[in-house]
Structure formats: structure tokens, C-alpha cells
Amino acid sequence: MTAPAPLEVENLSVVYQGRRRSRLVAVSEVSFTLSRGETLALVGESGSGKSTIGKAIVGLAPVSEGTVRVAGVPVRPAARRELARLVQLVFQDPYSSLDPTKTVGHTIAQPLLVHERLSAAQWGPLVRDLLVRVGLPADAARRYPAEFSGGQRQRIAIARALIVRPQVVVCDEPVSALDLSVQAQILNLLSQLQADLGLSYLFISHDLTVVRRLAHRVAVLQAGRLVELGPATDVYREPQHPYTRALLDAAPIADPAVQRGRSLTQMMIDDR
């Protein structure tokens, strides 16, 4: 029997009920799959619904219609415990995603304490080995989050997500709060971990430059709807939807002369 895909999203809609019977459709009829060892980038401007999809996949946002399955397990409240072993989330802000009152070792081990009830003698070596894997010293386990830089804290957050050996990691803008040089280091780390562990990433970002370095496929969201989905090289070279072309045109270019020329052209268009 063929193993189920790490992630399957079919006709997903997320609708929030407001006051006076108002409704906010955050996501509408979105479908995609994620293969083992693949990175699917979910891109779009602020408010496009990309983070809502990520939250729905890990059970933090309601699935109003459609289905979401992680390794064949449907996302529903009754399956939260099982799902936590299959899919984990890396948040955007490494400063607020870690408990400042807990040591790094305890923070990383927390999922193991919940799911496997291991003793410190059992989880200690696992935590230290994982810290080394993400590029931190093993003795970081005894220290507190305030003692680390933003990039180091994001490495800690990644280690916490990986401690239960998930199949899918949802990365919600994981480098947007970091300096450019640190962004590159974290992206390289994610790429290496994927190669070593066979991880599948749903990588949520508004930055198409970041996405280009990591993604195998790109899904473009506009106002909660999926408007384009395809191999990253095809989406970048020959975007099919006007919104995708607009996002690509808005991304900065490293060559100052090209960027100035493109900005001037856009100004001329805007003045028409």
C-alpha cells in the first residue's frame, strides 16, 4: 500500500464569524499536497490567508469546509495529540515563541514530556544532540533564551519543533524578523535538516527572494484564494497570473541600476 502524502489539503475554507452575523472568509477552497522531502512555499501579501492556512494545518484555526490530512490523519480536535507528533510549527518571532522562565533544554524537551513522559536522564542526551545538529553548543541546554541572539533563538525554536521527529514542519515567516546575514544561515540550516531528515516544509513567506532559495514549488495566494501553483522555476520565469507578476515586480533586485530602472518604469505606469 502506498504511504499517504505528508500533507494533503482539499478545498480548505476558513471562515470567521463576527458580530451581527458578519463573516470573514480568510481562506476559500484551497487545495494542494506536499510530498516527502519537498518545500512548498506559500506566498502572498499581508492578509492573503497564508498564515491562516498554516494555523489550520496544525489545528490552531478552524476548518470551516474541506479537509486537511497530515500523513493520512485528518486535522480535527480529537486527533490533536497524534497530529502533534506528525506536524510542528516554527513561528515568526523567536523572541516571543520561547518561555523566558524555562531553560533551553526544558523548552526543547517539553513536547517529549507531554508525549513520551521521559525523565531528564532520558531526554537530556536527545536535547543536547539536537542542539548540536542545529548549530548550537550542547551546554546551551542549561541556559535561558535571554542569553541568545535572535538567530540562535530561532535555532532553538527549530530544535523544539524537531524533537518529536515530525514529518511536516510549517515555517511561518521564520526568517523575517532576522538580519539578512542571519536569514541566510537559518535557510541553509533548514535546507541541511531537510536533506538529513527527509522533512517536508510548508514555508510561509511574503519575501519571494527568500522563497526562491528554498522552495521546490510555489503556491500564490490572493485574498484567500489560490491563484497559481507550480514548480518554483516556472513560477519565477513565466508567472501565469497577473498577481504573481505583480509580486515578482515588487521584489527588490540586487543590481542597483536594474532596480532604479524598474522603479522609474513603475512610476511612469502609476502616473498614467
XYZ file of C-alpha atoms in Angstrom:
272
model
C 0.000 0.000 0.000
C 1.283 3.459 -0.921
C 2.009 5.661 2.080
C -0.156 8.790 2.316
C 1.372 12.138 1.402
C 2.830 14.059 4.368
C 0.245 16.781 3.814
C -2.998 16.914 1.820
C -5.225 19.986 1.744
C -8.515 19.659 -0.146
C -10.937 22.555 -0.698
C -9.934 24.200 2.573
C -12.024 27.168 3.672
C -11.629 29.105 6.895
C -14.464 31.440 7.853
C -14.605 33.558 10.998
C -17.933 34.648 12.415
C -18.007 38.266 13.554
C -20.575 40.346 15.362
C -24.047 40.921 13.957
C -23.783 37.819 11.777
C -20.871 39.217 9.772
C -18.500 36.688 8.194
C -14.840 36.974 7.287
C -13.703 34.494 4.647
C -9.990 34.189 5.369
C -9.356 31.189 3.074
C -11.574 29.897 0.272
C -11.399 26.444 -1.372
C -7.606 25.989 -1.323
C -6.146 22.625 -2.367
C -2.565 21.339 -2.559
C -0.382 18.406 -1.496
C 3.105 18.241 -0.031
C 5.479 15.381 -0.822
C 8.159 13.870 1.375
C 11.338 15.958 1.343
C 9.633 18.815 -0.520
C 9.392 22.505 0.288
C 6.189 24.169 -0.839
C 6.300 27.946 -0.466
C 3.024 29.677 0.327
C 3.364 33.313 -0.710
C 1.167 36.380 -0.783
C 0.872 39.827 0.701
C -0.308 40.513 4.240
C -3.911 39.373 4.701
C -3.821 36.876 1.836
C -4.595 33.952 4.165
C -1.255 32.169 4.106
C -0.696 32.170 7.887
C -4.315 31.118 8.427
C -3.676 28.038 6.292
C -0.602 27.221 8.363
C -2.601 27.531 11.577
C -5.408 25.359 10.195
C -2.891 22.631 9.367
C -1.642 22.472 12.962
C -5.133 22.804 14.425
C -4.905 26.423 15.593
C -7.523 27.771 13.164
C -10.965 26.298 12.412
C -11.501 24.246 9.258
C -14.876 25.541 8.099
C -15.036 23.416 4.952
C -12.818 20.893 3.222
C -10.279 18.516 4.725
C -6.679 18.638 5.901
C -4.743 15.405 6.422
C -1.238 15.043 7.822
C 0.270 11.660 6.946
C -3.290 10.445 6.411
C -4.563 11.715 9.786
C -7.426 14.239 9.466
C -6.938 17.503 11.330
C -9.657 17.606 13.986
C -9.751 18.276 17.748
C -9.912 14.589 18.628
C -6.623 13.942 16.822
C -4.600 16.832 18.294
C -2.266 14.587 20.283
C -1.488 12.338 17.319
C -1.105 15.298 14.984
C 1.446 16.959 17.271
C 3.784 14.041 16.559
C 3.347 14.489 12.817
C 3.360 18.252 12.244
C 5.093 21.094 14.088
C 5.134 24.873 13.695
C 8.081 27.289 13.709
C 6.824 30.779 14.500
C 7.942 34.071 13.014
C 9.212 35.729 16.196
C 11.871 33.741 18.075
C 11.695 36.218 20.960
C 8.045 35.596 21.865
C 7.848 31.899 20.962
C 10.143 30.745 23.792
C 9.317 30.751 27.501
C 11.849 33.106 29.168
C 11.430 31.363 32.539
C 12.492 27.923 31.277
C 15.945 26.713 30.323
C 16.535 25.967 26.672
C 16.800 22.261 27.444
C 13.453 22.172 29.202
C 11.822 24.178 26.395
C 13.057 21.811 23.704
C 12.139 18.741 25.759
C 8.606 19.931 26.558
C 6.955 18.040 23.652
C 8.721 14.855 24.787
C 7.484 15.367 28.332
C 3.933 15.612 27.024
C 4.007 12.742 24.555
C 6.521 10.277 25.991
C 6.870 11.249 29.690
C 10.633 10.828 29.599
C 12.850 11.564 32.567
C 15.610 14.190 32.442
C 18.164 11.400 32.183
C 16.361 10.144 29.085
C 15.614 13.406 27.300
C 18.868 15.179 28.182
C 21.074 13.416 25.582
C 18.376 13.815 22.908
C 18.197 17.564 23.528
C 21.974 18.020 23.546
C 22.379 16.062 20.309
C 19.672 18.138 18.637
C 21.242 21.411 19.796
C 24.482 20.396 18.105
C 22.562 19.446 14.957
C 21.048 22.938 14.719
C 24.435 24.607 15.240
C 24.473 25.376 18.974
C 26.724 24.010 21.735
C 25.349 21.144 23.790
C 25.717 23.146 27.024
C 23.167 25.679 25.691
C 20.583 23.377 27.267
C 21.423 24.838 30.700
C 20.970 28.465 29.652
C 17.915 30.725 29.197
C 16.532 32.281 25.973
C 17.571 35.824 27.001
C 21.220 34.759 26.712
C 20.945 34.153 22.963
C 20.690 36.273 19.824
C 17.662 36.276 17.532
C 19.208 33.799 15.117
C 20.248 31.483 17.936
C 16.737 31.614 19.398
C 15.294 30.613 16.049
C 17.665 27.644 16.024
C 16.290 26.725 19.447
C 12.727 27.025 18.117
C 13.628 24.753 15.197
C 15.125 22.210 17.601
C 11.935 22.260 19.673
C 9.884 21.573 16.536
C 12.104 18.640 15.552
C 12.393 16.893 18.916
C 9.300 14.722 18.256
C 10.554 13.818 14.751
C 7.627 15.253 12.743
C 7.042 14.577 9.067
C 5.866 18.115 8.288
C 7.167 21.450 9.583
C 5.130 24.591 8.969
C 7.538 27.537 8.862
C 5.535 30.753 9.321
C 7.791 33.626 8.184
C 10.687 32.038 10.137
C 13.392 34.484 8.993
C 11.511 37.758 8.502
C 12.498 39.053 11.975
C 16.208 38.358 11.393
C 19.082 40.287 9.813
C 19.926 39.374 6.220
C 23.133 37.504 7.061
C 21.354 35.521 9.771
C 18.475 34.788 7.390
C 20.913 33.065 5.040
C 22.318 30.951 7.888
C 18.861 29.798 9.003
C 17.817 28.986 5.437
C 20.978 26.934 4.977
C 20.223 25.121 8.239
C 16.655 24.320 7.144
C 17.938 23.012 3.831
C 20.515 20.779 5.531
C 17.994 19.434 8.045
C 15.626 18.618 5.206
C 18.331 16.697 3.379
C 19.381 14.814 6.526
C 15.936 14.030 7.941
C 13.650 13.914 4.892
C 11.465 16.713 6.253
C 8.615 18.296 4.334
C 8.259 22.075 4.727
C 5.311 24.352 4.180
C 7.246 27.614 4.051
C 5.070 30.698 4.514
C 6.569 33.996 3.375
C 5.871 37.315 1.719
C 9.511 37.559 0.562
C 9.957 35.986 -2.856
C 13.743 36.345 -2.601
C 13.756 34.082 0.452
C 11.359 31.623 -1.182
C 13.485 31.337 -4.295
C 16.389 29.885 -2.318
C 14.456 27.104 -0.666
C 11.246 26.182 -2.480
C 10.666 23.313 -4.887
C 7.154 24.563 -5.671
C 5.364 27.862 -5.094
C 1.686 28.444 -4.279
C 0.474 32.029 -4.647
C -2.454 33.285 -2.556
C -4.539 36.365 -3.238
C -7.375 37.347 -0.883
C -7.655 33.818 0.471
C -7.711 32.083 -2.917
C -5.016 30.067 -4.646
C -4.262 31.815 -7.938
C -1.116 29.987 -9.062
C 0.694 26.765 -8.170
C 3.686 25.236 -9.893
C 7.410 24.428 -9.847
C 9.416 27.320 -8.443
C 11.488 27.728 -11.593
C 8.361 28.007 -13.757
C 6.624 30.460 -11.440
C 9.684 32.715 -11.385
C 10.495 32.529 -15.085
C 6.997 32.558 -16.556
C 4.357 33.556 -13.986
C 0.857 32.915 -15.327
C -1.266 35.121 -13.073
C -1.115 38.944 -13.028
C -0.948 38.945 -9.223
C 2.126 36.678 -9.298
C 3.779 39.007 -11.794
C 2.993 41.952 -9.537
C 4.597 40.227 -6.550
C 7.709 39.439 -8.576
C 7.929 43.003 -9.844
C 7.689 44.287 -6.284
C 10.619 42.162 -5.073
C 13.890 44.169 -4.855
C 16.777 43.358 -7.209
C 20.394 43.289 -6.034
C 21.626 45.262 -9.053
C 21.067 48.985 -8.208
C 20.939 50.042 -11.856
C 18.282 47.475 -12.731
C 16.306 48.325 -9.596
C 16.383 52.075 -10.401
C 15.245 51.400 -13.944
C 12.411 49.201 -12.816
C 11.322 51.746 -10.178
C 11.289 54.502 -12.801
C 9.181 52.365 -15.120
C 6.718 51.656 -12.315
C 6.489 55.379 -11.514
C 5.664 56.122 -15.155
C 2.929 53.473 -15.108
C 1.495 54.800 -11.865
C 1.350 58.359 -13.276
C -0.748 57.344 -16.269
